[in-house]
Short mmCIF file of C-alpha atoms in Angstrom, two decimals:
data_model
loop_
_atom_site.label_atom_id
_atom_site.label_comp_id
_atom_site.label_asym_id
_atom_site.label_seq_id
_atom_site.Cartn_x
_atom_site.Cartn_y
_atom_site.Cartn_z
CA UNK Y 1404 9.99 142.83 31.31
CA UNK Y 1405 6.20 142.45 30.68
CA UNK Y 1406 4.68 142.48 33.67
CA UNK Y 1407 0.89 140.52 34.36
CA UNK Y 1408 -1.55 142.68 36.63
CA UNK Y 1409 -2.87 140.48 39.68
CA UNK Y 1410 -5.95 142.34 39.44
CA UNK Y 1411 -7.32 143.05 36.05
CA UNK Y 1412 -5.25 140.35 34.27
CA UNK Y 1413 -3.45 142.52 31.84
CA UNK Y 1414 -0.10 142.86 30.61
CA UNK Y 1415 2.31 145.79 30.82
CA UNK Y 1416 5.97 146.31 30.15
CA UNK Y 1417 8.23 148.04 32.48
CA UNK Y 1418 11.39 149.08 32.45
CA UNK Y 1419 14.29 149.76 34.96
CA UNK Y 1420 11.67 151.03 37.04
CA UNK Y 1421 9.66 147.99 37.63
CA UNK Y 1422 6.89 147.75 41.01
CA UNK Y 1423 7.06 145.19 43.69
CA UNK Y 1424 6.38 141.72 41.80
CA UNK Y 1425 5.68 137.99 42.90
CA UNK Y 1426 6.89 135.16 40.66
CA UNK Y 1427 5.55 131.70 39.70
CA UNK Y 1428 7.08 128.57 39.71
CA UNK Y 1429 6.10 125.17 38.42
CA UNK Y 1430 6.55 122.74 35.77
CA UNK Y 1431 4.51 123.00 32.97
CA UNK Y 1432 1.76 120.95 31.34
CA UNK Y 1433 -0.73 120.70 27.88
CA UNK Y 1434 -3.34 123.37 29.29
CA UNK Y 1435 -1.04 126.21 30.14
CA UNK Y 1436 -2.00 129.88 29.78
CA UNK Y 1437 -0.33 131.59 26.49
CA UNK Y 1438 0.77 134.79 25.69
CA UNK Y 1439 -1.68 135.08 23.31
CA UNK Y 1440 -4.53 134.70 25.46
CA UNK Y 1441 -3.38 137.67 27.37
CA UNK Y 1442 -2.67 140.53 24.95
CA UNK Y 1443 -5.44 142.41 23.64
CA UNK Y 1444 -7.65 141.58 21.05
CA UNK Y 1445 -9.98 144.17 19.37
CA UNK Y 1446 -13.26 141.89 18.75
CA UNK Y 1447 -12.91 140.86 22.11
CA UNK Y 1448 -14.98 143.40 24.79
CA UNK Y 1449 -13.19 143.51 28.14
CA UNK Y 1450 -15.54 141.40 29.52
CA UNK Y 1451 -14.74 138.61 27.51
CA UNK Y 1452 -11.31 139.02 27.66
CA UNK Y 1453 -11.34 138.47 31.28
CA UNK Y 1454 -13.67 135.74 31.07
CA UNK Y 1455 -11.53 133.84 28.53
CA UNK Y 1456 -8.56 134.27 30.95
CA UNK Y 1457 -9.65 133.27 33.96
CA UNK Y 1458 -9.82 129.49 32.60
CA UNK Y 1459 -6.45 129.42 33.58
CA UNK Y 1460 -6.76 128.29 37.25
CA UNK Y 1461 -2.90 128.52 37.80
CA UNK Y 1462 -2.65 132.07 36.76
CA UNK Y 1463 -5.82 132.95 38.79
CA UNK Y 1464 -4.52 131.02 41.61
CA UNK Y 1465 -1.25 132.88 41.67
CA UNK Y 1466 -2.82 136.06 40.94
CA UNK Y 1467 -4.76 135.57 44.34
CA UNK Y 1468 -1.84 134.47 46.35
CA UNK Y 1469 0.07 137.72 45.29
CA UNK Y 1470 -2.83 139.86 46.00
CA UNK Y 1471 -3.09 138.51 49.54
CA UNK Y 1472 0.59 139.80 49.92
CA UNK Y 1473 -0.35 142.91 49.06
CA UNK Y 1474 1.48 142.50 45.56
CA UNK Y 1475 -0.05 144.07 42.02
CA UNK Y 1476 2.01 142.54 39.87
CA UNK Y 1477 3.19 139.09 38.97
CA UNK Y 1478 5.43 137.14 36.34
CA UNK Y 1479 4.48 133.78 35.15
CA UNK Y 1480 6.44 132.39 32.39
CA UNK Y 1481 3.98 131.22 29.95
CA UNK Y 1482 1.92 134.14 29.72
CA UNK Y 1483 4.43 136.97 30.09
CA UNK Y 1484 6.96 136.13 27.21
CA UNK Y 1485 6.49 136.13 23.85
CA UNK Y 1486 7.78 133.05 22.64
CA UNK Y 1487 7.41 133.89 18.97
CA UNK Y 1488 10.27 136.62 19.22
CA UNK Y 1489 13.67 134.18 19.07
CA UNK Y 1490 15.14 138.30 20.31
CA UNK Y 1491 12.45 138.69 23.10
CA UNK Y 1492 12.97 134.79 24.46
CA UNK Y 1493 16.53 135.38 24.12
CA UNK Y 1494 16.73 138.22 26.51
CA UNK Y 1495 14.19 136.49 29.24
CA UNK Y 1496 16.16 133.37 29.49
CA UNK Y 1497 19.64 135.43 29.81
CA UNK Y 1498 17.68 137.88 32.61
CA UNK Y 1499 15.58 135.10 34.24
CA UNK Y 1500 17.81 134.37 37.25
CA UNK Y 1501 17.82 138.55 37.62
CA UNK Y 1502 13.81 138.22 37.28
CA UNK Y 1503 13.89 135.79 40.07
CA UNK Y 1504 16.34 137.05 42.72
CA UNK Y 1505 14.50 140.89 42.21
CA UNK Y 1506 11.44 139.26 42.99
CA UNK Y 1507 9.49 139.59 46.21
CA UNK Y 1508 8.64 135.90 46.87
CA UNK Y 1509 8.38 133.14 44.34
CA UNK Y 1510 5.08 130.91 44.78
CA UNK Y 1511 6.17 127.38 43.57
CA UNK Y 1512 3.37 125.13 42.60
CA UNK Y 1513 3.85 121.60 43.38
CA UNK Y 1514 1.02 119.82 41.40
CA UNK Y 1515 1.92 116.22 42.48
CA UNK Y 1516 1.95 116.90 45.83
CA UNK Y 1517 -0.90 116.21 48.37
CA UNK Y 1518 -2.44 118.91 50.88
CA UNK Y 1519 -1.56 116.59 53.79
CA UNK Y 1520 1.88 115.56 52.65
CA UNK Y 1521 4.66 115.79 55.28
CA UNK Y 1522 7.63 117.10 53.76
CA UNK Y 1523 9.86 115.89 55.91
CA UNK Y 1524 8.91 111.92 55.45
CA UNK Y 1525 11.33 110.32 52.60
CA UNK Y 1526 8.72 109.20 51.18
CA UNK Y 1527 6.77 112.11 51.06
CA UNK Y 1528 5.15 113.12 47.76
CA UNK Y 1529 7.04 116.72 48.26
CA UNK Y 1530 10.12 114.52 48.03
CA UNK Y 1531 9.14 112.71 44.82
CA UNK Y 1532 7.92 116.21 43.13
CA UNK Y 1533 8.91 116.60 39.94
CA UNK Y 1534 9.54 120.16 40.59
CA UNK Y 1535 12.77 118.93 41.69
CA UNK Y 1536 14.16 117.28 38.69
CA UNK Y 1537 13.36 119.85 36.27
CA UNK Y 1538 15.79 122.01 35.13
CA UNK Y 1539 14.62 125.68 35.05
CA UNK Y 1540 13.40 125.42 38.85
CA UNK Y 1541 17.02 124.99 40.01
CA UNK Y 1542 17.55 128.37 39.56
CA UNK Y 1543 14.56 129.45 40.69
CA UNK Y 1544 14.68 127.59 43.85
CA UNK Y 1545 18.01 129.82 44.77
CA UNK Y 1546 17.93 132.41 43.48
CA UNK Y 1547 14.86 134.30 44.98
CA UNK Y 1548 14.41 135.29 48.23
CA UNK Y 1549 11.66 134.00 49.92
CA UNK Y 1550 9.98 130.54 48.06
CA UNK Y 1551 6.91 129.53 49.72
CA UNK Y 1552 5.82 126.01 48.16
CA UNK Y 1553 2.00 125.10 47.82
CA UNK Y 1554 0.69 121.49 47.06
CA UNK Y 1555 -2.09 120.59 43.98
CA UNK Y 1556 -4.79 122.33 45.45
CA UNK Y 1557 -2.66 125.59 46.49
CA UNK Y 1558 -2.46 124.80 50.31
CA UNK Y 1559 0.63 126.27 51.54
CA UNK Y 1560 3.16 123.34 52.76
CA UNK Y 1561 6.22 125.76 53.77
CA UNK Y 1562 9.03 127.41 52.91
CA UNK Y 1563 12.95 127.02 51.79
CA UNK Y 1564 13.99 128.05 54.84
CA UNK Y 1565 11.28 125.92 56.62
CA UNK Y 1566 12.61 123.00 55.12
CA UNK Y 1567 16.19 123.67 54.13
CA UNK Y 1568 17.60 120.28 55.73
CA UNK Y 1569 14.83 118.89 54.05
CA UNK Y 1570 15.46 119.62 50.22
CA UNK Y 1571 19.44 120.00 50.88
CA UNK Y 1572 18.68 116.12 51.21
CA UNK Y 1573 16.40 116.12 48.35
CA UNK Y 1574 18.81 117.93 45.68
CA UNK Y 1575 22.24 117.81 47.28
CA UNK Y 1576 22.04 121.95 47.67
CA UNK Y 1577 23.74 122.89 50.60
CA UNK Y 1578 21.59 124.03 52.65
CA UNK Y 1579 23.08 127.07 53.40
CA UNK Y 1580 22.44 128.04 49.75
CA UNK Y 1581 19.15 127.60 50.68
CA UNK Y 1582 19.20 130.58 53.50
CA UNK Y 1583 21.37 132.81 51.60
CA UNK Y 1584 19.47 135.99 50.65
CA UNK Y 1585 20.96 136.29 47.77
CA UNK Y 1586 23.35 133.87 46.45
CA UNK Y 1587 24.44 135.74 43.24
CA UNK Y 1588 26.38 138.11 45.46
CA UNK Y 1589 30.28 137.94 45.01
CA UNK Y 1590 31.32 136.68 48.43
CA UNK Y 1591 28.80 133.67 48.19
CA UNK Y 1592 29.07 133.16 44.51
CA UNK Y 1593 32.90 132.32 45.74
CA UNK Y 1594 31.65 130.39 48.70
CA UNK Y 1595 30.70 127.43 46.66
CA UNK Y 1596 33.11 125.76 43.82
CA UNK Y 1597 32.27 125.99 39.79
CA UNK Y 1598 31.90 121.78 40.93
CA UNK Y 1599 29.46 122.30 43.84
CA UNK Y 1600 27.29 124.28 41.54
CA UNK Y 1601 27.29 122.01 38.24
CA UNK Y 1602 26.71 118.95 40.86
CA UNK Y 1603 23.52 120.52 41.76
CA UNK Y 1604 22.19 119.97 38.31
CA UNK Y 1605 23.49 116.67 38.09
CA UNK Y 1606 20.15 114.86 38.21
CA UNK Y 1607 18.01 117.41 36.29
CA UNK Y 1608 16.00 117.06 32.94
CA UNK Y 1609 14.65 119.84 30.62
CA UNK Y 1610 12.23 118.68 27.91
CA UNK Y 1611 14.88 120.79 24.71
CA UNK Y 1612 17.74 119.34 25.50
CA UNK Y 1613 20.03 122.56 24.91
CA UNK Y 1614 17.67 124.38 28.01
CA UNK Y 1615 19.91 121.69 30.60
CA UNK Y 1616 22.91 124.47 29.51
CA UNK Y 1617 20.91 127.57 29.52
CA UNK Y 1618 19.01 127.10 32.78
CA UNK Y 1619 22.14 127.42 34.21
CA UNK Y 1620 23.88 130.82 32.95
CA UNK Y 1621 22.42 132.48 35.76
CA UNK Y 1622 23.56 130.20 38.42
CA UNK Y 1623 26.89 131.09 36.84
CA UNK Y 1624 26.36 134.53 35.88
CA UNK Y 1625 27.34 133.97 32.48
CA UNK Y 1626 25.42 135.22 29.07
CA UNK Y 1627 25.14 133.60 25.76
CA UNK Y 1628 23.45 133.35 22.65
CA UNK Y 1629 20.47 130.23 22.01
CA UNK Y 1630 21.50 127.86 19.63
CA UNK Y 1631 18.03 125.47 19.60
CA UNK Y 1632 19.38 122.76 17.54
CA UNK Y 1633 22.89 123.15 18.59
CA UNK Y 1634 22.06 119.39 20.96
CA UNK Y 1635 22.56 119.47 24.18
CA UNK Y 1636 26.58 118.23 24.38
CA UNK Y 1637 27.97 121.27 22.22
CA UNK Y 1638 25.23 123.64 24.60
CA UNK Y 1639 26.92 122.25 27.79
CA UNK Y 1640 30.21 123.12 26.13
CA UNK Y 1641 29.52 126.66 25.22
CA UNK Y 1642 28.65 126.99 28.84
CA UNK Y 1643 31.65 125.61 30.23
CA UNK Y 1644 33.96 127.81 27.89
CA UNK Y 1645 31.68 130.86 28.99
CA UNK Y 1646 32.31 129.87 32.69
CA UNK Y 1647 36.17 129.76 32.28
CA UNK Y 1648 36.43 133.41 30.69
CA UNK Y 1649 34.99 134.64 34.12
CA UNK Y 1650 36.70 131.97 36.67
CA UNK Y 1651 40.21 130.70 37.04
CA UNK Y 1652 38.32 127.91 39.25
CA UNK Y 1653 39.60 124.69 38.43
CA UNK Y 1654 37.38 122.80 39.83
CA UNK Y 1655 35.39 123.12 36.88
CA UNK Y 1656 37.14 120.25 35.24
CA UNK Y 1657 36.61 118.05 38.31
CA UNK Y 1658 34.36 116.47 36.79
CA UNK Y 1659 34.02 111.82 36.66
CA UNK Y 1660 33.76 109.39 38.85
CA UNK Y 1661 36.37 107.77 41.71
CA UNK Y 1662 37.98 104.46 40.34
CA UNK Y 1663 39.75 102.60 42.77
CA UNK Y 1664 41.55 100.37 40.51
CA UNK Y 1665 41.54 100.59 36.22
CA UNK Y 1666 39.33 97.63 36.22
CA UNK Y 1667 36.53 99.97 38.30
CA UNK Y 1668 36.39 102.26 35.07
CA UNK Y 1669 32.80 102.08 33.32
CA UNK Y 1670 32.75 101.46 29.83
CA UNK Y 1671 30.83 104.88 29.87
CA UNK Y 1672 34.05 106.92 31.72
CA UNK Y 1673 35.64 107.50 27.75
CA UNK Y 1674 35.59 110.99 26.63
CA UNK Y 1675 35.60 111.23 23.30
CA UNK Y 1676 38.37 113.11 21.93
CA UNK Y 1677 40.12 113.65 25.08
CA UNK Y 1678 37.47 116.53 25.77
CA UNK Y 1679 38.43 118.63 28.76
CA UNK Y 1680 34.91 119.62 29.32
CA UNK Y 1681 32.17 117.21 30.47
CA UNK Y 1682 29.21 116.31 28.49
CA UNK Y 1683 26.73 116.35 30.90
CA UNK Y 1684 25.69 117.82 33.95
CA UNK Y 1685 25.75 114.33 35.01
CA UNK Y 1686 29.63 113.74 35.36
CA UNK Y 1687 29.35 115.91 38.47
CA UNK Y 1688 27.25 113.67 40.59
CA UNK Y 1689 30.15 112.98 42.50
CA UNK Y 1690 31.60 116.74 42.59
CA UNK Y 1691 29.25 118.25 45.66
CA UNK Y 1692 32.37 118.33 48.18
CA UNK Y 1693 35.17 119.61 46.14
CA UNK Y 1694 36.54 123.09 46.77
CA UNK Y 1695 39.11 125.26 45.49
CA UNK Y 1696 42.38 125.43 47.63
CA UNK Y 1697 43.01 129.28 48.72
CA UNK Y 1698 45.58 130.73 50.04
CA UNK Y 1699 45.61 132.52 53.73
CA UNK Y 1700 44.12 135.68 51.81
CA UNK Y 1701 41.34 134.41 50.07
CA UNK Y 1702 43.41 133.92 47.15
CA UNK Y 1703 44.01 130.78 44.82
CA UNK Y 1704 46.78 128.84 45.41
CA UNK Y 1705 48.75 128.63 42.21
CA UNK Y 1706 46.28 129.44 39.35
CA UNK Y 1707 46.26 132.49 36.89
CA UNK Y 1708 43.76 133.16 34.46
CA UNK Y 1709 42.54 130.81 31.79
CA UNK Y 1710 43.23 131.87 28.23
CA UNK Y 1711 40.79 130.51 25.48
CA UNK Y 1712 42.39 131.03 22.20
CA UNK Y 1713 40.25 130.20 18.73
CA UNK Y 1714 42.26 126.79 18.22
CA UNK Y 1715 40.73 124.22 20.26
CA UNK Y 1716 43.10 124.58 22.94
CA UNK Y 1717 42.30 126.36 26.53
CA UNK Y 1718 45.58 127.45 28.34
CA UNK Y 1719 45.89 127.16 32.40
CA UNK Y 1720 48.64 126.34 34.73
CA UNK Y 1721 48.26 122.74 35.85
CA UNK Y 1722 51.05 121.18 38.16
CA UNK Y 1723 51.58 117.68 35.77
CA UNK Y 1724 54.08 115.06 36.56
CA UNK Y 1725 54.84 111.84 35.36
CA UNK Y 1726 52.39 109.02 36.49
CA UNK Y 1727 54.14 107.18 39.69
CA UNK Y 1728 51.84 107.12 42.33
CA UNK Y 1729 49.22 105.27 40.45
CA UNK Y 1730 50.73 102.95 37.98
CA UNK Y 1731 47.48 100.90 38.05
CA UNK Y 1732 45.71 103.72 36.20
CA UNK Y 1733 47.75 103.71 32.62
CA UNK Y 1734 47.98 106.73 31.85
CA UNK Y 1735 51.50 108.24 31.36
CA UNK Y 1736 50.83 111.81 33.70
CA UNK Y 1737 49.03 113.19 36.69
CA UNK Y 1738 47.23 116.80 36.44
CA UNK Y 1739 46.91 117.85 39.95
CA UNK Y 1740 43.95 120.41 40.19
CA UNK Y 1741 43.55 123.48 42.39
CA UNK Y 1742 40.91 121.76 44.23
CA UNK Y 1743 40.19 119.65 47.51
CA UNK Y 1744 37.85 117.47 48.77
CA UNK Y 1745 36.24 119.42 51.93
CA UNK Y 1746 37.20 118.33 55.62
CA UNK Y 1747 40.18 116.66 53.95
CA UNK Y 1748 42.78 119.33 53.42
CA UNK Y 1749 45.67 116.59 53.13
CA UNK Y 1750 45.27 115.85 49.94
CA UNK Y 1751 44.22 117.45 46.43
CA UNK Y 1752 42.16 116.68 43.17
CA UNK Y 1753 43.45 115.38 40.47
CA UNK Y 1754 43.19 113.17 36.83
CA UNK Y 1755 44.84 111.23 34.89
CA UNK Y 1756 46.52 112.13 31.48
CA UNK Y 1757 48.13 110.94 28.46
CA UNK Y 1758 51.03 112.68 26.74
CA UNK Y 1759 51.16 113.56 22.98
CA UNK Y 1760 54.73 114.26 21.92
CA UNK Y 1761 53.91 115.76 18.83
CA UNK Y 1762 50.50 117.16 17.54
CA UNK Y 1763 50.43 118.50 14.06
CA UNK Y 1764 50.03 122.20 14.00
CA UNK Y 1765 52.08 122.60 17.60
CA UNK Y 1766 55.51 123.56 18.11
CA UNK Y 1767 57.92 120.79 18.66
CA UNK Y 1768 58.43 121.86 22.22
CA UNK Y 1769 54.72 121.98 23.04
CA UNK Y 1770 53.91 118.84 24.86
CA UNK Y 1771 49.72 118.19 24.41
CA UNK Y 1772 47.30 116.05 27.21
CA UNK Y 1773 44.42 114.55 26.59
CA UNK Y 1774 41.96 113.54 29.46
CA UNK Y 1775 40.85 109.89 28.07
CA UNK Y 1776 38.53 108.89 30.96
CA UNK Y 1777 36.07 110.56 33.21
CA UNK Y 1778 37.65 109.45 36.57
CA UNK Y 1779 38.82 111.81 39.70
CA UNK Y 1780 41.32 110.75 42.39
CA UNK Y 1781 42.35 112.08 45.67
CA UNK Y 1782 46.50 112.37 45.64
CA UNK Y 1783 48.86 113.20 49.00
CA UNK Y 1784 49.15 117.48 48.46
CA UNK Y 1785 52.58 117.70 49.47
CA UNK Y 1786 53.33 115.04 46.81
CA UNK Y 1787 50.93 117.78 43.90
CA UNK Y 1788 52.86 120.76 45.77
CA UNK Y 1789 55.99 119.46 44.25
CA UNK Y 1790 55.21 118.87 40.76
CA UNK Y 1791 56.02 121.10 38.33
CA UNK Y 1792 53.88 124.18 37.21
CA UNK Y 1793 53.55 124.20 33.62
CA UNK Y 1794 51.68 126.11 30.88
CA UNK Y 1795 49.34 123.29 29.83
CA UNK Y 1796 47.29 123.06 26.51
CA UNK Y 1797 44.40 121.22 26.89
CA UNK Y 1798 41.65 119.83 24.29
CA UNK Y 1799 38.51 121.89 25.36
CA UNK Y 1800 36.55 120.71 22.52
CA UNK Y 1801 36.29 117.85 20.02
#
C-alpha cells in the first residue's frame, strides 16, 4: 500500500506495518492528480517537483485536513495506485474496503455542495450530491470509521454519525450501519441480509460498467479476479456466485419486484434464461426489508450450504410446492425462500417457478426450475413450513 506523505508530498510503500493514515473520498473529474505526477523524476529538482504537485488543490486540501489531525500520511486514489499495473490495480480494488475501514477518518469531498447547505433540508444540495450515486463511495461511506463530509470549498458540513437519519433517508442505509464501528465484523456482517446489502447499491452508477460488481466485494467480503470487458451483467454474476460460496443466505435471490396480479408484471420483469441471479443491482430496489428467518439460536431455519458445481446449475434446499395459492401468477410451482419481510414474521419470501420435466443432460428423476420473471411475493409461513424440502437445481447462469 503506497502511502502519500501529508507533508512533503511523496510517496512510500508500506507494508503490514503501515502508520496512522487519513483517506480521501470523492468522485472524480478531468483535472485529477496522477500517479505519475507524484513519483520521482530525475530532471526534476525537488523544488519543482513540489511545485508541479501542489496544482492539485484536492490533494493539497486533503493533505492539510490530515495534518490538522495530527495525521502524516494519507491515501487518495488517483495518486497512490498505479493504474498501469492490471496486478497492482487488481490488488487495491480487492483490499480497498480493508484500506478504508483501517483508516483513521475518511475526508469525503462533496464538490457540488454549497458551504451554507443544510443537510438536513430535502432539497439540500448535500442531498442531491453526486457522491451518493456513485458506486465506489458506497463502500467507503461504511466501511470507515469516522467520515467527516466537507462542501466545494472544504468547509466542514458534518459527519455520518451527525447525520445518520439524514443519509439513511438519502441511500436507504440503515442507519445503524451508519454508527457501526465497523461493519465488516461477523456479528454485524450477519445483522443485515445478502438483500439489505445489494439494495443499498440499487441506485448507484460507476462510469466501467464491470466496477458496479467490484465496488462491492468488500461490502461482501468476497475476492475476485477483474475481467474489464467482461460487461457489467456477467461481472454482477461472478459476484453473486462468489457471494453464495461464503453464505447459505437466501435472500440473495430475493431479488424483483411485488406484482399484485400477472397483469402488474413489467414487460422488463423477464429474465432471460430463467437466470437465478439478477442482472443488476437494480432488481433489489425493493429488497431493503427482507431478512433471513433464524432459528431461536441464531441459526437458519432450514438451509444447508449451497453447492456450485461447473454445470450451470447451483444446488440449495428450497421448500417448492405446486402453485395453489396464486393461480393468477402462471407459473406451475412456488419456491418459498428462507427469508421474511421485517416486522412481519407471519409470512415468508417467495417466487414463482416453472417446472422442466426433462432437461437434456439430467437424470430422468431430476426435476429442473427456472425463475421466468423478476417478481417477489409475500406467502402465509405456516402454509411454506409445510412444503416439501427438496434438493433443487437451479439455472445460475445463462
Amino acid at each position: 500500500m503506497r502511502l502519500l506523505n501529508t507533508s512533503t508530498l511523496e510517496l512510500r510503500s508500506f507494508g503490514r506495518d503501515r502508520p496512522p493514515y487519513a483517506i480521501l473520498s470523492h468522485t472524480w473529474t478531468r483535472d485529477e492528480a496522477p500517479f505519475e505526477a507524484f513519483t520521482p523524476r530525475p530532471h526534476f529538482s525537488a523544488t519543482v517537483s513540489r511545485l508541479r504537485k501542489r496544482k492539485y488543490t484536492k490533494v493539497i486540501k486533503s493533505c492539510k485536513l490530515a495534518r490538522e489531525n495530527g495525521l502524516n500520511w494519507i491515501w487518495i486514489d488517483t495518486c497512490c495506485i498505479d493504474k498501469s499495473s492490471s496486478t497492482e490495480l487488481t490488488e487495491a480494488i480487492n483490499s480497498m474496503y480493508a484500506w478504508y475501514e483501517a483508516s483513521e477518518v475518511c475526508f469525503a469531498y462533496m464538490r457540488d455542495v454549497s458551504d451554507g447547505d443544510d443537510p438536513v433540508s430535502e432539497d439540500s444540495s448535500f442531498a442531491r450530491s453526486l457522491w451518493f450515486t456513485r458506486g465506489w463511495t458506497l463502500q467507503e461511506l461504511i466501511a470507515p470509521r469516522t467520515v467527516e463530509f466537507y462542501s466545494s470549498n472544504w468547509v466542514r458540513i458534518g459527519s455520518k454519525w451527525e447525520y445518520a437519519a439524514t443519509i439513511e433517508k438519502i441511500t436507504g442505509i440503515h442507519r445503524t450501519v451508519l454508527k457501526e464501528p465497523y461493519f465488516s465484523g461477523l456479528k454485524t456482517q450477519r445483522q443485515y441480509s445478502v438483500a439489505q446489502r445489494m439494495s443499498w447499491a440499487a441506485n448507484r452508477r460507476t462510469t466501467r460498467p464491470e466496477d458496479l460488481a467490484y465496488s462491492l466485494m468488500g461490502l461482501f467480503n468476497v475476492h475476485m479476479p477483474l475481467l474489464y470487458g467482461e460487461g457489467e451483467t456477467k461481472a454482477f454474476f461472478r459476484l453473486q456466485s462468489e457471494i453464495a460460496k461464503q453464505t447459505n443466505d437466501q435472500s440473495l435471490f430475493a431479488w424483483g419486484r411485488w406484482p399484485l396480479s400477472a397483469g402488474d408484471i413489467a414487460e422488463d420483469a423477464l429474465i432471460v434464461g430463467g437466470s437465478l441471479y439478477a442482472q443488476h443491482p437494480s432488481r433489489f430496489s425493493l429488497s431493503r426489508d427482507i431478512i433471513p428467518l433464524r432459528r431461536n439460536d441464531g441459526g437458519l431455519a432450514w438451509s444447508s450450504e449451497f453447492s456450485l458445481p461447473n454445470d450451470g446449475y447451483l444446488r440449495i434446499k428450497l421448500r417448492v410446492t405446486e402453485n395453489m395459492t396464486r393461480p393468477d401468477m402462471q407459473e406451475s410451482h412456488v419456491a418459498f425462500l428462507e427469508c421474511e419481510l421485517m416486522h412481519d414474521p407471519d409470512n415468508v419470501v417467495g417466487f414463482f417457478l416453472h417446472q422442466y420435466d426433462r432437461v437434456e443432460g439430467m437424470p430422468a428423476h431430476v426435476h429442473v426450475y427456472k425463475r421466468e420473471f423478476a417478481t417477489l411475493a409475500k406467502f402465509p409461513r405456516k402454509i411454506a413450513s409445510k412444503a416439501p424440502l427438496l434438493d433443487v437445481f437451479l439455472s445460475s447462469m445463462y
